[in-house]
Amino acid sequence: MEANARSDPDPSPSFEEVVRLHEREIYRLLLVQLEDPEVAEDLTQETFVSAYRSVSSRNPEEEVRTWLCRFALEHLALFIRSRRIQTNPDEDSSE
């Protein structure tokens, strides 16, 4: 998988194709956890931006779907943690 589409034949999909193939699945994964369509959409976009920036370091042995889900869950965890800190700043002081 490459960050940019290439003109020569390449069996790996372009990043645009990866987004097209997995965007709805990543969105649904986040929506089920968040129950907030706007936030799920934002985190879906952040997931793909992070993945795009990290495409060169992706382990080719790892399934693309698994790789993207990992990014999505990392963004979800960061979002939940930041929301918890915003609503209960004293609870996070022990970390």
Tab-separated table of N, CA and C in Angstrom:
chain	number	residue	atom	x	y	z
A	1	MET	N	0.850	-1.178	0.000
A	1	MET	CA	0.000	0.000	0.000
A	1	MET	C	0.886	1.228	0.000
A	2	GLU	N	0.564	2.169	-0.833
A	2	GLU	CA	1.330	3.387	-0.936
A	2	GLU	C	0.475	4.582	-0.553
A	3	ALA	N	1.164	5.649	-0.150
A	3	ALA	CA	0.465	6.876	0.197
A	3	ALA	C	-0.123	7.527	-1.058
A	4	ASN	N	0.528	7.361	-2.197
A	4	ASN	CA	0.033	7.944	-3.436
A	4	ASN	C	-0.227	6.845	-4.452
A	5	ALA	N	-1.229	7.065	-5.282
A	5	ALA	CA	-1.501	6.101	-6.339
A	5	ALA	C	-0.368	6.148	-7.349
A	6	ARG	N	-0.043	4.988	-7.911
A	6	ARG	CA	1.033	4.907	-8.889
A	6	ARG	C	0.449	4.566	-10.241
A	7	SER	N	1.180	4.965	-11.314
A	7	SER	CA	0.691	4.684	-12.652
A	7	SER	C	1.058	3.268	-13.104
A	8	ASP	N	2.112	2.660	-12.525
A	8	ASP	CA	2.467	1.309	-12.927
A	8	ASP	C	1.612	0.291	-12.175
A	9	PRO	N	1.483	-0.908	-12.736
A	9	PRO	CA	0.667	-1.935	-12.069
A	9	PRO	C	1.244	-2.287	-10.704
A	10	ASP	N	0.425	-2.257	-9.700
A	10	ASP	CA	0.857	-2.539	-8.332
A	10	ASP	C	-0.262	-3.295	-7.647
A	11	PRO	N	0.024	-4.469	-7.101
A	11	PRO	CA	-1.051	-5.233	-6.475
A	11	PRO	C	-1.569	-4.615	-5.180
A	12	SER	N	-0.798	-3.739	-4.579
A	12	SER	CA	-1.266	-3.119	-3.342
A	12	SER	C	-2.168	-1.930	-3.673
A	13	PRO	N	-3.220	-1.754	-2.904
A	13	PRO	CA	-4.170	-0.668	-3.202
A	13	PRO	C	-3.592	0.700	-2.850
A	14	SER	N	-4.070	1.729	-3.509
A	14	SER	CA	-3.691	3.085	-3.151
A	14	SER	C	-4.341	3.418	-1.807
A	15	PHE	N	-3.835	4.441	-1.175
A	15	PHE	CA	-4.413	4.814	0.112
A	15	PHE	C	-5.859	5.261	-0.069
A	16	GLU	N	-6.140	5.920	-1.163
A	16	GLU	CA	-7.518	6.332	-1.454
A	16	GLU	C	-8.451	5.120	-1.511
A	17	GLU	N	-7.972	4.045	-2.114
A	17	GLU	CA	-8.765	2.813	-2.197
A	17	GLU	C	-8.951	2.206	-0.802
A	18	VAL	N	-7.926	2.257	0.017
A	18	VAL	CA	-8.017	1.737	1.387
A	18	VAL	C	-9.091	2.498	2.155
A	19	VAL	N	-9.095	3.808	2.018
A	19	VAL	CA	-10.115	4.624	2.686
A	19	VAL	C	-11.496	4.219	2.185
A	20	ARG	N	-11.643	4.120	0.892
A	20	ARG	CA	-12.943	3.774	0.315
A	20	ARG	C	-13.427	2.413	0.825
A	21	LEU	N	-12.515	1.464	0.933
A	21	LEU	CA	-12.891	0.118	1.355
A	21	LEU	C	-13.213	0.002	2.842
A	22	HIS	N	-12.598	0.834	3.674
A	22	HIS	CA	-12.692	0.634	5.124
A	22	HIS	C	-13.346	1.777	5.910
A	23	GLU	N	-13.636	2.874	5.255
A	23	GLU	CA	-14.158	4.049	5.956
A	23	GLU	C	-15.456	3.762	6.714
A	24	ARG	N	-16.394	3.095	6.084
A	24	ARG	CA	-17.686	2.823	6.735
A	24	ARG	C	-17.513	1.893	7.935
A	25	GLU	N	-16.655	0.903	7.802
A	25	GLU	CA	-16.424	-0.034	8.898
A	25	GLU	C	-15.788	0.653	10.108
A	26	ILE	N	-14.800	1.505	9.848
A	26	ILE	CA	-14.142	2.234	10.941
A	26	ILE	C	-15.143	3.178	11.594
A	27	TYR	N	-15.935	3.865	10.784
A	27	TYR	CA	-16.962	4.767	11.323
A	27	TYR	C	-17.935	4.001	12.218
A	28	ARG	N	-18.420	2.855	11.748
A	28	ARG	CA	-19.373	2.067	12.547
A	28	ARG	C	-18.747	1.582	13.853
A	29	LEU	N	-17.491	1.165	13.798
A	29	LEU	CA	-16.794	0.736	15.008
A	29	LEU	C	-16.786	1.861	16.048
A	30	LEU	N	-16.472	3.061	15.602
A	30	LEU	CA	-16.428	4.203	16.512
A	30	LEU	C	-17.821	4.638	16.945
A	31	LEU	N	-18.777	4.602	16.039
A	31	LEU	CA	-20.148	5.012	16.363
A	31	LEU	C	-20.761	4.111	17.432
A	32	VAL	N	-20.534	2.829	17.333
A	32	VAL	CA	-21.067	1.891	18.326
A	32	VAL	C	-20.519	2.233	19.715
A	33	GLN	N	-19.269	2.602	19.792
A	33	GLN	CA	-18.657	2.917	21.075
A	33	GLN	C	-19.075	4.287	21.605
A	34	LEU	N	-19.222	5.245	20.703
A	34	LEU	CA	-19.463	6.629	21.116
A	34	LEU	C	-20.932	7.033	21.148
A	35	GLU	N	-21.733	6.443	20.272
A	35	GLU	CA	-23.133	6.818	20.107
A	35	GLU	C	-23.292	8.306	19.792
A	36	ASP	N	-22.311	8.848	19.073
A	36	ASP	CA	-22.326	10.253	18.675
A	36	ASP	C	-21.788	10.324	17.241
A	37	PRO	N	-22.680	10.507	16.263
A	37	PRO	CA	-22.256	10.489	14.861
A	37	PRO	C	-21.189	11.519	14.504
A	38	GLU	N	-21.294	12.730	15.054
A	38	GLU	CA	-20.312	13.762	14.732
A	38	GLU	C	-18.928	13.402	15.229
A	39	VAL	N	-18.841	12.941	16.464
A	39	VAL	CA	-17.547	12.569	17.027
A	39	VAL	C	-16.998	11.338	16.310
A	40	ALA	N	-17.861	10.394	15.999
A	40	ALA	CA	-17.427	9.206	15.265
A	40	ALA	C	-16.857	9.592	13.902
A	41	GLU	N	-17.493	10.533	13.245
A	41	GLU	CA	-16.993	11.005	11.951
A	41	GLU	C	-15.637	11.692	12.106
A	42	ASP	N	-15.501	12.546	13.109
A	42	ASP	CA	-14.218	13.226	13.353
A	42	ASP	C	-13.105	12.220	13.641
A	43	LEU	N	-13.401	11.241	14.488
A	43	LEU	CA	-12.379	10.259	14.830
A	43	LEU	C	-12.062	9.334	13.651
A	44	THR	N	-13.022	9.109	12.790
A	44	THR	CA	-12.771	8.338	11.573
A	44	THR	C	-11.764	9.083	10.700
A	45	GLN	N	-11.975	10.373	10.548
A	45	GLN	CA	-11.039	11.177	9.755
A	45	GLN	C	-9.654	11.184	10.399
A	46	GLU	N	-9.594	11.353	11.705
A	46	GLU	CA	-8.309	11.338	12.401
A	46	GLU	C	-7.608	9.988	12.245
A	47	THR	N	-8.393	8.915	12.253
A	47	THR	CA	-7.836	7.578	12.061
A	47	THR	C	-7.114	7.485	10.725
A	48	PHE	N	-7.757	7.944	9.662
A	48	PHE	CA	-7.157	7.840	8.338
A	48	PHE	C	-6.000	8.814	8.149
A	49	VAL	N	-6.055	9.975	8.770
A	49	VAL	CA	-4.917	10.899	8.710
A	49	VAL	C	-3.704	10.263	9.387
A	50	SER	N	-3.904	9.682	10.560
A	50	SER	CA	-2.808	9.022	11.271
A	50	SER	C	-2.261	7.844	10.472
A	51	ALA	N	-3.155	7.066	9.902
A	51	ALA	CA	-2.731	5.925	9.100
A	51	ALA	C	-1.929	6.391	7.888
A	52	TYR	N	-2.385	7.432	7.232
A	52	TYR	CA	-1.674	7.971	6.061
A	52	TYR	C	-0.261	8.396	6.450
A	53	ARG	N	-0.143	9.070	7.572
A	53	ARG	CA	1.171	9.534	8.032
A	53	ARG	C	2.087	8.372	8.412
A	54	SER	N	1.496	7.246	8.756
A	54	SER	CA	2.278	6.090	9.216
A	54	SER	C	2.380	4.976	8.179
A	55	VAL	N	1.914	5.214	6.989
A	55	VAL	CA	1.850	4.142	5.991
A	55	VAL	C	3.225	3.537	5.708
A	56	SER	N	4.267	4.330	5.751
A	56	SER	CA	5.598	3.801	5.432
A	56	SER	C	6.127	2.875	6.528
A	57	SER	N	5.596	2.980	7.727
A	57	SER	CA	6.072	2.130	8.817
A	57	SER	C	5.135	0.953	9.099
A	58	ARG	N	4.112	0.786	8.273
A	58	ARG	CA	3.175	-0.329	8.465
A	58	ARG	C	3.856	-1.659	8.222
A	59	ASN	N	3.622	-2.582	9.112
A	59	ASN	CA	4.126	-3.939	8.957
A	59	ASN	C	3.318	-4.622	7.856
A	60	PRO	N	3.958	-5.020	6.756
A	60	PRO	CA	3.202	-5.627	5.658
A	60	PRO	C	2.550	-6.961	6.031
A	61	GLU	N	2.986	-7.548	7.123
A	61	GLU	CA	2.386	-8.803	7.590
A	61	GLU	C	1.016	-8.566	8.231
A	62	GLU	N	0.778	-7.344	8.699
A	62	GLU	CA	-0.470	-7.015	9.398
A	62	GLU	C	-1.563	-6.686	8.381
A	63	GLU	N	-2.735	-7.227	8.602
A	63	GLU	CA	-3.876	-6.915	7.740
A	63	GLU	C	-4.178	-5.423	7.814
A	64	VAL	N	-4.544	-4.838	6.692
A	64	VAL	CA	-4.867	-3.409	6.648
A	64	VAL	C	-6.023	-3.105	7.592
A	65	ARG	N	-7.031	-3.952	7.597
A	65	ARG	CA	-8.196	-3.744	8.463
A	65	ARG	C	-7.779	-3.702	9.932
A	66	THR	N	-6.934	-4.628	10.348
A	66	THR	CA	-6.450	-4.674	11.730
A	66	THR	C	-5.658	-3.416	12.059
A	67	TRP	N	-4.813	-3.018	11.133
A	67	TRP	CA	-3.981	-1.824	11.300
A	67	TRP	C	-4.864	-0.586	11.490
A	68	LEU	N	-5.893	-0.446	10.671
A	68	LEU	CA	-6.795	0.702	10.778
A	68	LEU	C	-7.615	0.661	12.065
A	69	CYS	N	-8.074	-0.516	12.440
A	69	CYS	CA	-8.841	-0.641	13.690
A	69	CYS	C	-7.980	-0.250	14.887
A	70	ARG	N	-6.707	-0.584	14.841
A	70	ARG	CA	-5.809	-0.207	15.928
A	70	ARG	C	-5.728	1.324	16.034
A	71	PHE	N	-5.565	1.999	14.907
A	71	PHE	CA	-5.550	3.465	14.921
A	71	PHE	C	-6.865	4.017	15.456
A	72	ALA	N	-7.978	3.450	15.012
A	72	ALA	CA	-9.295	3.925	15.455
A	72	ALA	C	-9.442	3.773	16.967
A	73	LEU	N	-9.044	2.630	17.485
A	73	LEU	CA	-9.176	2.398	18.927
A	73	LEU	C	-8.226	3.279	19.734
A	74	GLU	N	-7.064	3.581	19.183
A	74	GLU	CA	-6.153	4.521	19.857
A	74	GLU	C	-6.778	5.915	19.926
A	75	HIS	N	-7.366	6.356	18.825
A	75	HIS	CA	-8.028	7.673	18.823
A	75	HIS	C	-9.239	7.678	19.751
A	76	LEU	N	-9.965	6.593	19.785
A	76	LEU	CA	-11.103	6.477	20.696
A	76	LEU	C	-10.640	6.584	22.142
A	77	ALA	N	-9.596	5.872	22.499
A	77	ALA	CA	-9.079	5.911	23.873
A	77	ALA	C	-8.607	7.312	24.245
A	78	LEU	N	-7.924	7.982	23.339
A	78	LEU	CA	-7.477	9.356	23.607
A	78	LEU	C	-8.661	10.297	23.796
A	79	PHE	N	-9.684	10.117	22.961
A	79	PHE	CA	-10.875	10.965	23.080
A	79	PHE	C	-11.565	10.749	24.425
A	80	ILE	N	-11.775	9.493	24.788
A	80	ILE	CA	-12.452	9.193	26.058
A	80	ILE	C	-11.637	9.726	27.228
A	81	ARG	N	-10.339	9.540	27.172
A	81	ARG	CA	-9.480	10.040	28.256
A	81	ARG	C	-9.545	11.570	28.345
A	82	SER	N	-9.499	12.246	27.214
A	82	SER	CA	-9.551	13.714	27.246
A	82	SER	C	-10.901	14.200	27.750
A	83	ARG	N	-11.969	13.501	27.386
A	83	ARG	CA	-13.300	13.887	27.873
A	83	ARG	C	-13.392	13.666	29.383
A	84	ARG	N	-12.819	12.573	29.864
A	84	ARG	CA	-12.839	12.282	31.300
A	84	ARG	C	-12.039	13.350	32.061
A	85	ILE	N	-10.909	13.749	31.520
A	85	ILE	CA	-10.104	14.781	32.167
A	85	ILE	C	-10.857	16.106	32.202
A	86	GLN	N	-11.545	16.428	31.103
A	86	GLN	CA	-12.299	17.686	31.051
A	86	GLN	C	-13.446	17.706	32.041
A	87	THR	N	-14.094	16.570	32.248
A	87	THR	CA	-15.246	16.545	33.145
A	87	THR	C	-14.858	16.307	34.595
A	88	ASN	N	-13.739	15.625	34.828
A	88	ASN	CA	-13.282	15.313	36.184
A	88	ASN	C	-11.768	15.527	36.298
A	89	PRO	N	-11.307	16.755	36.285
A	89	PRO	CA	-9.858	16.990	36.277
A	89	PRO	C	-9.139	16.434	37.507
A	90	ASP	N	-9.791	16.327	38.642
A	90	ASP	CA	-9.143	15.838	39.859
A	90	ASP	C	-8.892	14.337	39.822
A	91	GLU	N	-9.720	13.575	39.086
A	91	GLU	CA	-9.587	12.134	39.030
A	91	GLU	C	-8.334	11.695	38.296
A	92	ASP	N	-7.790	12.519	37.409
A	92	ASP	CA	-6.637	12.138	36.622
A	92	ASP	C	-5.322	12.507	37.308
A	93	SER	N	-5.348	13.197	38.399
A	93	SER	CA	-4.115	13.666	39.035
A	93	SER	C	-3.290	12.532	39.621
A	94	SER	N	-3.851	11.347	39.824
A	94	SER	CA	-3.101	10.226	40.388
A	94	SER	C	-2.252	9.523	39.346
A	95	GLU	N	-2.421	9.810	38.046
A	95	GLU	CA	-1.666	9.122	36.990
A	95	GLU	C	-0.335	9.760	36.765
